[in-house]
Tab-separated table of N, CA and C in Angstrom:
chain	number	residue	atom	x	y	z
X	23	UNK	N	0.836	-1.207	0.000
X	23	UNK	CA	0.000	0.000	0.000
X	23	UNK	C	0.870	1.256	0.000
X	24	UNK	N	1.786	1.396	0.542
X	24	UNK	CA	2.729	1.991	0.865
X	24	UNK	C	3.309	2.914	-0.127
X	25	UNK	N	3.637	1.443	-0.946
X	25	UNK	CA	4.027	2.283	-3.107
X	25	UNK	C	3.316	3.266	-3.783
X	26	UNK	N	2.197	2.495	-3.797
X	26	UNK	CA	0.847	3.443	-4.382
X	26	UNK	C	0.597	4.834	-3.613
X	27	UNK	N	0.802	4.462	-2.001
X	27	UNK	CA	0.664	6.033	-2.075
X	27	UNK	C	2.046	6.626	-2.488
X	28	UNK	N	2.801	6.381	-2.392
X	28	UNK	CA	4.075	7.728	-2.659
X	28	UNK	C	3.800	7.282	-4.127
X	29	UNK	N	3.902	6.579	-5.049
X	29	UNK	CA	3.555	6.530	-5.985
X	29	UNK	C	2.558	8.099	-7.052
X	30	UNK	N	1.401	7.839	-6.429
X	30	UNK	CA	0.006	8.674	-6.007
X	30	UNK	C	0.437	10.546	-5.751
X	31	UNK	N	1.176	10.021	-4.392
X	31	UNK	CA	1.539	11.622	-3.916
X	31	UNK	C	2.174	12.048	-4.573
X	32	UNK	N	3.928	11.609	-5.150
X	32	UNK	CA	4.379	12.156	-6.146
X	32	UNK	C	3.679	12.356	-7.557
X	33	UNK	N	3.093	12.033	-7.933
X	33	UNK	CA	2.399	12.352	-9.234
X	33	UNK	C	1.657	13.733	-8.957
X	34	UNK	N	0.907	13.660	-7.632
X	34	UNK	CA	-0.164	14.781	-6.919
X	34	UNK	C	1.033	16.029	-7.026
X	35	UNK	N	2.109	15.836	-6.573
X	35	UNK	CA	2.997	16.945	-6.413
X	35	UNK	C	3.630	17.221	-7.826
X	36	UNK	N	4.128	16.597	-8.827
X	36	UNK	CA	4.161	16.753	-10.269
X	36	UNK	C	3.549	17.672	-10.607
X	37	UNK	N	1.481	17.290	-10.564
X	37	UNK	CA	0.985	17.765	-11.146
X	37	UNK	C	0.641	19.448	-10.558
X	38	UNK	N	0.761	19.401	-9.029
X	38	UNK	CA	0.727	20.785	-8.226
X	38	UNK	C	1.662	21.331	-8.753
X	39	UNK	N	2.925	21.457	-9.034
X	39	UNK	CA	3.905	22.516	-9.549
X	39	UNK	C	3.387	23.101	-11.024
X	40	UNK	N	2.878	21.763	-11.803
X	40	UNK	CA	2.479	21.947	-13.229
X	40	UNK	C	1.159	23.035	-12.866
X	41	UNK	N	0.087	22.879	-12.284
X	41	UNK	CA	-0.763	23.811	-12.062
X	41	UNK	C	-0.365	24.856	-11.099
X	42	UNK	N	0.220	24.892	-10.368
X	42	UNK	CA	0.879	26.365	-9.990
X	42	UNK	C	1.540	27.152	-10.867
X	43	UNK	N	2.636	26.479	-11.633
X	43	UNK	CA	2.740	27.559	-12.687
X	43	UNK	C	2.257	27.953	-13.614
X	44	UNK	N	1.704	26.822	-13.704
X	44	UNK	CA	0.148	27.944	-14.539
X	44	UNK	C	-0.606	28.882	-13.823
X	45	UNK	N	-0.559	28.678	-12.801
X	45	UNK	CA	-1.334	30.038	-12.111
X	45	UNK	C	-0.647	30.974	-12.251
X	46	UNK	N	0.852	30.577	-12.243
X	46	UNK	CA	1.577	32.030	-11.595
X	46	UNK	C	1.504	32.498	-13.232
X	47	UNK	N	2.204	32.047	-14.141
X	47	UNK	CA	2.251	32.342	-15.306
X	47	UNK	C	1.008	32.349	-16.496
X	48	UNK	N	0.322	31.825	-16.806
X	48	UNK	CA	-0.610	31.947	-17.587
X	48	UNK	C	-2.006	32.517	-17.062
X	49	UNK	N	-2.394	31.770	-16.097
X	49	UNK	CA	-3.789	32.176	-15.389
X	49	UNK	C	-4.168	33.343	-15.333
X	50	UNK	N	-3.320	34.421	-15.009
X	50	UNK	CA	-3.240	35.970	-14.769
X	50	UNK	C	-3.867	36.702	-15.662
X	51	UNK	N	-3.426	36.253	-16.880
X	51	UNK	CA	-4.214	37.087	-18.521
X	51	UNK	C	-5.201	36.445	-18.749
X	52	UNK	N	-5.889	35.277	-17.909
X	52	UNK	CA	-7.654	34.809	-18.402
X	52	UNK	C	-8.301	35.441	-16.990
X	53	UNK	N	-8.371	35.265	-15.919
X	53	UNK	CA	-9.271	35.239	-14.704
X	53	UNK	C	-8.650	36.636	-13.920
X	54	UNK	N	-9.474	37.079	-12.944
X	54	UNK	CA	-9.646	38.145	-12.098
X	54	UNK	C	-8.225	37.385	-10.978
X	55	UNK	N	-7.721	38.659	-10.430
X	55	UNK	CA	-6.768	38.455	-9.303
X	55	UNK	C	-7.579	37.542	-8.410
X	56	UNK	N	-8.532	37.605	-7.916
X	56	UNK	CA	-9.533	36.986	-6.774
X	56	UNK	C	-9.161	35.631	-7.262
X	57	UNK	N	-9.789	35.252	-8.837
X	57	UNK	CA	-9.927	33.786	-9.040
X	57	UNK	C	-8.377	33.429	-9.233
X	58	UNK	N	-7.317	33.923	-9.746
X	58	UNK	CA	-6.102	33.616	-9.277
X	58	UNK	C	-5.771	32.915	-7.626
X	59	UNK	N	-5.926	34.238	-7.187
X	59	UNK	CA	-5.809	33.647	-5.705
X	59	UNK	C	-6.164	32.678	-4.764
X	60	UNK	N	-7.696	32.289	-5.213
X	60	UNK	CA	-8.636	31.256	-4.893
X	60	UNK	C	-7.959	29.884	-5.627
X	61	UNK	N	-7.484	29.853	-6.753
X	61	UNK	CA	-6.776	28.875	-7.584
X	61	UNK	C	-5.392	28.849	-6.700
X	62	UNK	N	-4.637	29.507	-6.154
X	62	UNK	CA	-3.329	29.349	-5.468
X	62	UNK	C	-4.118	28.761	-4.341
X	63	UNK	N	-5.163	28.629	-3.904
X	63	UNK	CA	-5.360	27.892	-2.610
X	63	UNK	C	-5.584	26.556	-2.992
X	64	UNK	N	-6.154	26.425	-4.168
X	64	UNK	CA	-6.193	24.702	-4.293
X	64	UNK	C	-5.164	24.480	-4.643
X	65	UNK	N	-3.904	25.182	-5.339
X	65	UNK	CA	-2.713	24.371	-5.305
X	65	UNK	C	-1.963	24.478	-4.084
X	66	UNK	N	-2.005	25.507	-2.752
X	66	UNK	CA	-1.405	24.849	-1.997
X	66	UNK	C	-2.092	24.013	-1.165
X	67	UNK	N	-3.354	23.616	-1.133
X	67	UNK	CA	-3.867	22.449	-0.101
X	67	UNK	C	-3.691	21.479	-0.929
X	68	UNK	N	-3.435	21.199	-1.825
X	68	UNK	CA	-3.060	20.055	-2.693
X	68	UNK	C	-1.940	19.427	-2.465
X	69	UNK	N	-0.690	20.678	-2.198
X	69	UNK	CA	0.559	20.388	-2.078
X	69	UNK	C	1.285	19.708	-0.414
X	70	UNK	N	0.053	20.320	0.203
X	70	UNK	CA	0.363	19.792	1.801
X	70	UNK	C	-0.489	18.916	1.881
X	71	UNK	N	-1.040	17.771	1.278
X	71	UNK	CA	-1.847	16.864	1.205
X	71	UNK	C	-0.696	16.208	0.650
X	72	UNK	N	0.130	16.417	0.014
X	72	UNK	CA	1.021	16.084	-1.190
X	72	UNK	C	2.071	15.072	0.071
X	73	UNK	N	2.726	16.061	0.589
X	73	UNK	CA	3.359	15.174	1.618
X	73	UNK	C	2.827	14.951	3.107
X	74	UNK	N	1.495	15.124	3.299
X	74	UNK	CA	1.467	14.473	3.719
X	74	UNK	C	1.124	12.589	3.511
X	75	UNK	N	0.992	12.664	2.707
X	75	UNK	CA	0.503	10.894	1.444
X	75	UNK	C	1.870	10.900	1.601
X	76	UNK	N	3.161	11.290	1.168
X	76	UNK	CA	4.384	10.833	1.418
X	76	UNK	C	4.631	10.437	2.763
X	77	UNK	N	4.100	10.772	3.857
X	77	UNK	CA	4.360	10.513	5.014
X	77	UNK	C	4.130	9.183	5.517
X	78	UNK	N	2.263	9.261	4.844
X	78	UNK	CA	1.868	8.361	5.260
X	78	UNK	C	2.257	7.179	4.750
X	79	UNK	N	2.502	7.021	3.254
X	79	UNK	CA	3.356	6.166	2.196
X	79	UNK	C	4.645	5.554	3.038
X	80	UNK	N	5.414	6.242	3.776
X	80	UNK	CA	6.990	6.120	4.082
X	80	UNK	C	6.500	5.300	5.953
X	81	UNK	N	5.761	6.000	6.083
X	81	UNK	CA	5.569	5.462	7.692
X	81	UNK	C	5.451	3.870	7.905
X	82	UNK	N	6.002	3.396	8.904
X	82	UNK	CA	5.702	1.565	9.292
X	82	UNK	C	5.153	1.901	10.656
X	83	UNK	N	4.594	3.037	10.830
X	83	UNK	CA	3.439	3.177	12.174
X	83	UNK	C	2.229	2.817	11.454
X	84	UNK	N	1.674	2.922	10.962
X	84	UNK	CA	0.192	2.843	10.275
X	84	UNK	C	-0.097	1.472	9.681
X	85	UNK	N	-0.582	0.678	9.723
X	85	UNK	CA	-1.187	-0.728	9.092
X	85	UNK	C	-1.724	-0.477	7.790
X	86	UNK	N	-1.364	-1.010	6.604
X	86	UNK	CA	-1.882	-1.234	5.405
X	86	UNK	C	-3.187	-0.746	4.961
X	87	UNK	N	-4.437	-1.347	6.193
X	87	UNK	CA	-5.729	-1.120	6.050
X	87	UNK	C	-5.226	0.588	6.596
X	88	UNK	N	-5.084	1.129	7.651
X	88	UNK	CA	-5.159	2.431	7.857
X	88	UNK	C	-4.801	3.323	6.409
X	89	UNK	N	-3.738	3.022	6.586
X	89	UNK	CA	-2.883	3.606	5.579
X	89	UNK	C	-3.923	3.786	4.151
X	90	UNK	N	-4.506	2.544	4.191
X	90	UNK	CA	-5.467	2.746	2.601
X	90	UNK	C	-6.677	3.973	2.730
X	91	UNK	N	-7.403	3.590	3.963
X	91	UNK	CA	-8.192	4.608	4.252
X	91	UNK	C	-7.946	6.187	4.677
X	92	UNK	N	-6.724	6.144	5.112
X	92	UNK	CA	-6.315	7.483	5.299
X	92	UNK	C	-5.988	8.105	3.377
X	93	UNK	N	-5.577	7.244	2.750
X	93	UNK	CA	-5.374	7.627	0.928
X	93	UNK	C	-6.355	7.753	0.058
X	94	UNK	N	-7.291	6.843	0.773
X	94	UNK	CA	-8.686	7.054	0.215
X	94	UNK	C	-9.913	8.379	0.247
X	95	UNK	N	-9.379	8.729	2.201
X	95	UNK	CA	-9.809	10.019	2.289
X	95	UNK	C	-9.162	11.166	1.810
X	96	UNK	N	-7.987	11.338	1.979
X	96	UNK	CA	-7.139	12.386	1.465
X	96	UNK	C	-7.537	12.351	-0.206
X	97	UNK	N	-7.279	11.378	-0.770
X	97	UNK	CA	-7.468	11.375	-2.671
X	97	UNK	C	-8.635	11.816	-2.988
X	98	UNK	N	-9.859	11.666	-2.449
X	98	UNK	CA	-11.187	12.132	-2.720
X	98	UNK	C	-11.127	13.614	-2.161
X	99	UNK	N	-10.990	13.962	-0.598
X	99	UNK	CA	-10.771	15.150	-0.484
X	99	UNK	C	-9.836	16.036	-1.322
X	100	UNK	N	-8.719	16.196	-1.736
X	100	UNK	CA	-8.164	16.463	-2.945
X	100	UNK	C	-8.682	16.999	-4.246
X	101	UNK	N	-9.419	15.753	-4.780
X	101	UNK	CA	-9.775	15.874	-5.755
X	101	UNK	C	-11.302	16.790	-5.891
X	102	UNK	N	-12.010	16.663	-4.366
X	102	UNK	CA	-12.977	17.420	-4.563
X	102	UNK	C	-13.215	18.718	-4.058
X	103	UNK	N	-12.146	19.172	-3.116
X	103	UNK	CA	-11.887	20.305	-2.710
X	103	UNK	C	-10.445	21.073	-3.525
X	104	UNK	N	-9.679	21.168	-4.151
X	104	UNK	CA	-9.004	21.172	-4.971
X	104	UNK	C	-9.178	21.537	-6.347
X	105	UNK	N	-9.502	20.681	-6.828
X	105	UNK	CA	-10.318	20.377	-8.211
X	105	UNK	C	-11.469	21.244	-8.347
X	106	UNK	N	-12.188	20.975	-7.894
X	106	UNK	CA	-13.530	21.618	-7.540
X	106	UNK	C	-13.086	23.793	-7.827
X	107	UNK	N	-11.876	24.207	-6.721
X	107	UNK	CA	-11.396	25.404	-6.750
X	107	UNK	C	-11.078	25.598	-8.388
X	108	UNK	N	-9.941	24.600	-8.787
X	108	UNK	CA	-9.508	24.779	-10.198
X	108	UNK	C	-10.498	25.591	-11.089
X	109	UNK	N	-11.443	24.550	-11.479
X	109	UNK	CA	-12.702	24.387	-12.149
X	109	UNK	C	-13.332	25.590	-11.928
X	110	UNK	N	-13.620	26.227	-10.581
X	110	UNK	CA	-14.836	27.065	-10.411
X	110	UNK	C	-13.764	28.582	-10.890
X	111	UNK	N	-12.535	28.866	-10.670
X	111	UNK	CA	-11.636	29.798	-11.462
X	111	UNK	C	-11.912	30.016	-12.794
X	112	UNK	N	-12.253	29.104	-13.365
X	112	UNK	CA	-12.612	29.411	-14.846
X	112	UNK	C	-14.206	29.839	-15.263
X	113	UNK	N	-14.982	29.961	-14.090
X	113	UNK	CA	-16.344	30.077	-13.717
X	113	UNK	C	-16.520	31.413	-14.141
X	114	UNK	N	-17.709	31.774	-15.489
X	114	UNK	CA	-18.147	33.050	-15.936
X	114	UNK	C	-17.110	32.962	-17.433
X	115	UNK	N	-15.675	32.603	-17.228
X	115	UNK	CA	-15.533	32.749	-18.996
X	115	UNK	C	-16.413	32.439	-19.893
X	116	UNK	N	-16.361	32.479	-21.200
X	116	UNK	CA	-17.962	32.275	-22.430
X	116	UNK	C	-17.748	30.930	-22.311
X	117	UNK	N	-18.951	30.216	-22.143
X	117	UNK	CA	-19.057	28.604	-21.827
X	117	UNK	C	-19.025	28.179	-21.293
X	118	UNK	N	-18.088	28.589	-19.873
X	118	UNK	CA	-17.843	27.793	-18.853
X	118	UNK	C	-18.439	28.085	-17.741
X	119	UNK	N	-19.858	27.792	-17.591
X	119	UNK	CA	-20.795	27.851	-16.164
X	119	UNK	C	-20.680	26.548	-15.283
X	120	UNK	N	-19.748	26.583	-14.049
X	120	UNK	CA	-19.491	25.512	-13.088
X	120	UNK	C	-19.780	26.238	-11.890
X	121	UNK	N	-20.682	26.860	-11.338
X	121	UNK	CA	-20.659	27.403	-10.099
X	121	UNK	C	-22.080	26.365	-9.290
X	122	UNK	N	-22.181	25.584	-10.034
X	122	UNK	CA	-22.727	23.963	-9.413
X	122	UNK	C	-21.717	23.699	-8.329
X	123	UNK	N	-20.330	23.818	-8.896
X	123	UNK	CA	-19.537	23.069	-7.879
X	123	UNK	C	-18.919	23.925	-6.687
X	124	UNK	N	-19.874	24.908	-6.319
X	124	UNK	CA	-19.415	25.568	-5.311
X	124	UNK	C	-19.430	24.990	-4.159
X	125	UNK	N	-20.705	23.803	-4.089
X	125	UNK	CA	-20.595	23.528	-2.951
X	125	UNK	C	-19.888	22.113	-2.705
X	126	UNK	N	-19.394	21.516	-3.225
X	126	UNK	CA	-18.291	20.837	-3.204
X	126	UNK	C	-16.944	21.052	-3.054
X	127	UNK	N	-16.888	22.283	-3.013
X	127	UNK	CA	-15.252	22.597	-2.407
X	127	UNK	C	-15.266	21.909	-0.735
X	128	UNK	N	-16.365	22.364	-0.001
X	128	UNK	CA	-16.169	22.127	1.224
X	128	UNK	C	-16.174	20.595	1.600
X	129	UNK	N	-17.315	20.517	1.009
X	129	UNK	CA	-17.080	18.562	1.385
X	129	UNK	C	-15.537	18.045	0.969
X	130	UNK	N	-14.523	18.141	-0.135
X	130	UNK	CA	-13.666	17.781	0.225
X	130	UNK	C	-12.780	18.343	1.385
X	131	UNK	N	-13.067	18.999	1.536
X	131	UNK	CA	-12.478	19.731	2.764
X	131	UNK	C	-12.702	18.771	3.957
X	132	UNK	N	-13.854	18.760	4.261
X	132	UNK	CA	-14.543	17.649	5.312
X	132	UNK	C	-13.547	16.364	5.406
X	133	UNK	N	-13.233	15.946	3.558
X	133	UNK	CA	-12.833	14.467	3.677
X	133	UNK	C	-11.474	14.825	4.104
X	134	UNK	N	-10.681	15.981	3.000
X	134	UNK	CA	-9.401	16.314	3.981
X	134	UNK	C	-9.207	16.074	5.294
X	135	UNK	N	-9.812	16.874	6.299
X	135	UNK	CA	-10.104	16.715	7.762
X	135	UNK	C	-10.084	15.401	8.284
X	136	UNK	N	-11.086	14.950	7.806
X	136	UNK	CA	-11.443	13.502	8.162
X	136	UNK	C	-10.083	12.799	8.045
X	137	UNK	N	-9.711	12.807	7.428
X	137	UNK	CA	-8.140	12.121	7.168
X	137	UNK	C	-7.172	12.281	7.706
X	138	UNK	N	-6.657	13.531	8.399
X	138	UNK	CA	-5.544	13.807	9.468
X	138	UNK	C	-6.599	13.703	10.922
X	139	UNK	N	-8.189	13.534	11.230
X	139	UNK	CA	-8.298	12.892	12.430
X	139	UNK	C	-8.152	11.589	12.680
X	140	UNK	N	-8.745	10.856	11.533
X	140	UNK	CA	-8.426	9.511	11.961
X	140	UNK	C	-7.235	9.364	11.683
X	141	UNK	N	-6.115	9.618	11.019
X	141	UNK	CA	-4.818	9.415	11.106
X	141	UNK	C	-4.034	9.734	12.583
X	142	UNK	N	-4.662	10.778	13.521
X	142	UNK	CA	-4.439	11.035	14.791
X	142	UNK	C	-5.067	10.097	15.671
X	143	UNK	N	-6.425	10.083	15.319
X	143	UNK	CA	-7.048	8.831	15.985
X	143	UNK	C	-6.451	7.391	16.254
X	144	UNK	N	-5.997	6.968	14.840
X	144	UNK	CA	-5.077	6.117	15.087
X	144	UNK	C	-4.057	6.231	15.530
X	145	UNK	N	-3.174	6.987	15.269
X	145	UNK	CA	-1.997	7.235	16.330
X	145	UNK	C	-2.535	7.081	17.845
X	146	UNK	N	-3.558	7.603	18.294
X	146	UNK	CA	-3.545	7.661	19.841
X	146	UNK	C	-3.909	5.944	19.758
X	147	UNK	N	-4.779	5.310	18.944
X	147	UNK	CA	-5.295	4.114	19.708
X	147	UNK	C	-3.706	2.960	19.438
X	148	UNK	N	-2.406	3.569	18.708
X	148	UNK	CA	-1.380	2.557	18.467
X	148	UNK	C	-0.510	2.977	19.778
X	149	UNK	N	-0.380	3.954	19.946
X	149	UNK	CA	0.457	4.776	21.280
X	149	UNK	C	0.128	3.643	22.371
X	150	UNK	N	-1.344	3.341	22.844
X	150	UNK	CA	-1.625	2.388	23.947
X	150	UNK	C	-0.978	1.437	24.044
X	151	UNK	N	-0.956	0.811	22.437
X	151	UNK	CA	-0.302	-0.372	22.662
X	151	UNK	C	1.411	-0.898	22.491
X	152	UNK	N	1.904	0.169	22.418
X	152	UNK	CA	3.666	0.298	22.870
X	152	UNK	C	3.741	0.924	23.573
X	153	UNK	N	5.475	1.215	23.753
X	153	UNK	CA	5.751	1.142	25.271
X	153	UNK	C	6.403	2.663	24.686
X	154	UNK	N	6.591	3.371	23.162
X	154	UNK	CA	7.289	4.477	22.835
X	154	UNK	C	5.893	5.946	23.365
């Protein structure tokens, strides 16, 4: 499980630099400073999602099953809080009406969350059972 995520995360971080510099560089001459800025937030919660999946990828604290579900929440949160930002930046150019997905930024957010508690959660319930 382990592979796949750093596998996963590095690709996630690939593709965050590739869409950051498009923000920094291209984005500027299509969208408003605002939707710029709002677009720099899904690439940096993307990017600290980024390692943290490396973390979790590299760690031999976490069990396989954890580990999957903590990748499972983080990858969906990601993709739908993240993504979701991308997408709604281009919101109002000619054609492109996505402000459907406004309210899906937050639910990935939720799943984000969800994913560094039970990743804490589990930490406290593995702590009990060693002696570190």
């Amino acid at each position: 499980m382990g592979r796949k995520i750093i596998i996963t995360a590095t690709l996630l971080g690939a593709l965050g630099i590739i869409l950051g510099a498009f923000g920094a560089h291209g984005l500027k001459k299509i969208v408003s400073e605002t939707a710029v800025a709002s677009y720099e937030v899904g690439v940096r919660y993307q990017m600290y999602h980024v390692f943290f999946l490396l973390f979790v990828g590299l760690s031999s604290f976490f069990s396989d099953a954890v580990k999957k579900r903590i990748f499972i929440l983080t990858l969906v949160g990601v993709l739908l809080f993240s993504g979701s930002i991308y997408l709604l930046t281009f919101n109002g150019l000619p054609g492109f009406d996505v402000k459907f997905l406004g309210p899906i930024t937050p639910i990935g957010g939720v799943f984000m969350i969800a994913a560094w508690v039970y990743a804490a959660i589990q930490t406290l319930k593995t702590g009990k059972n060693t002696k570190n």
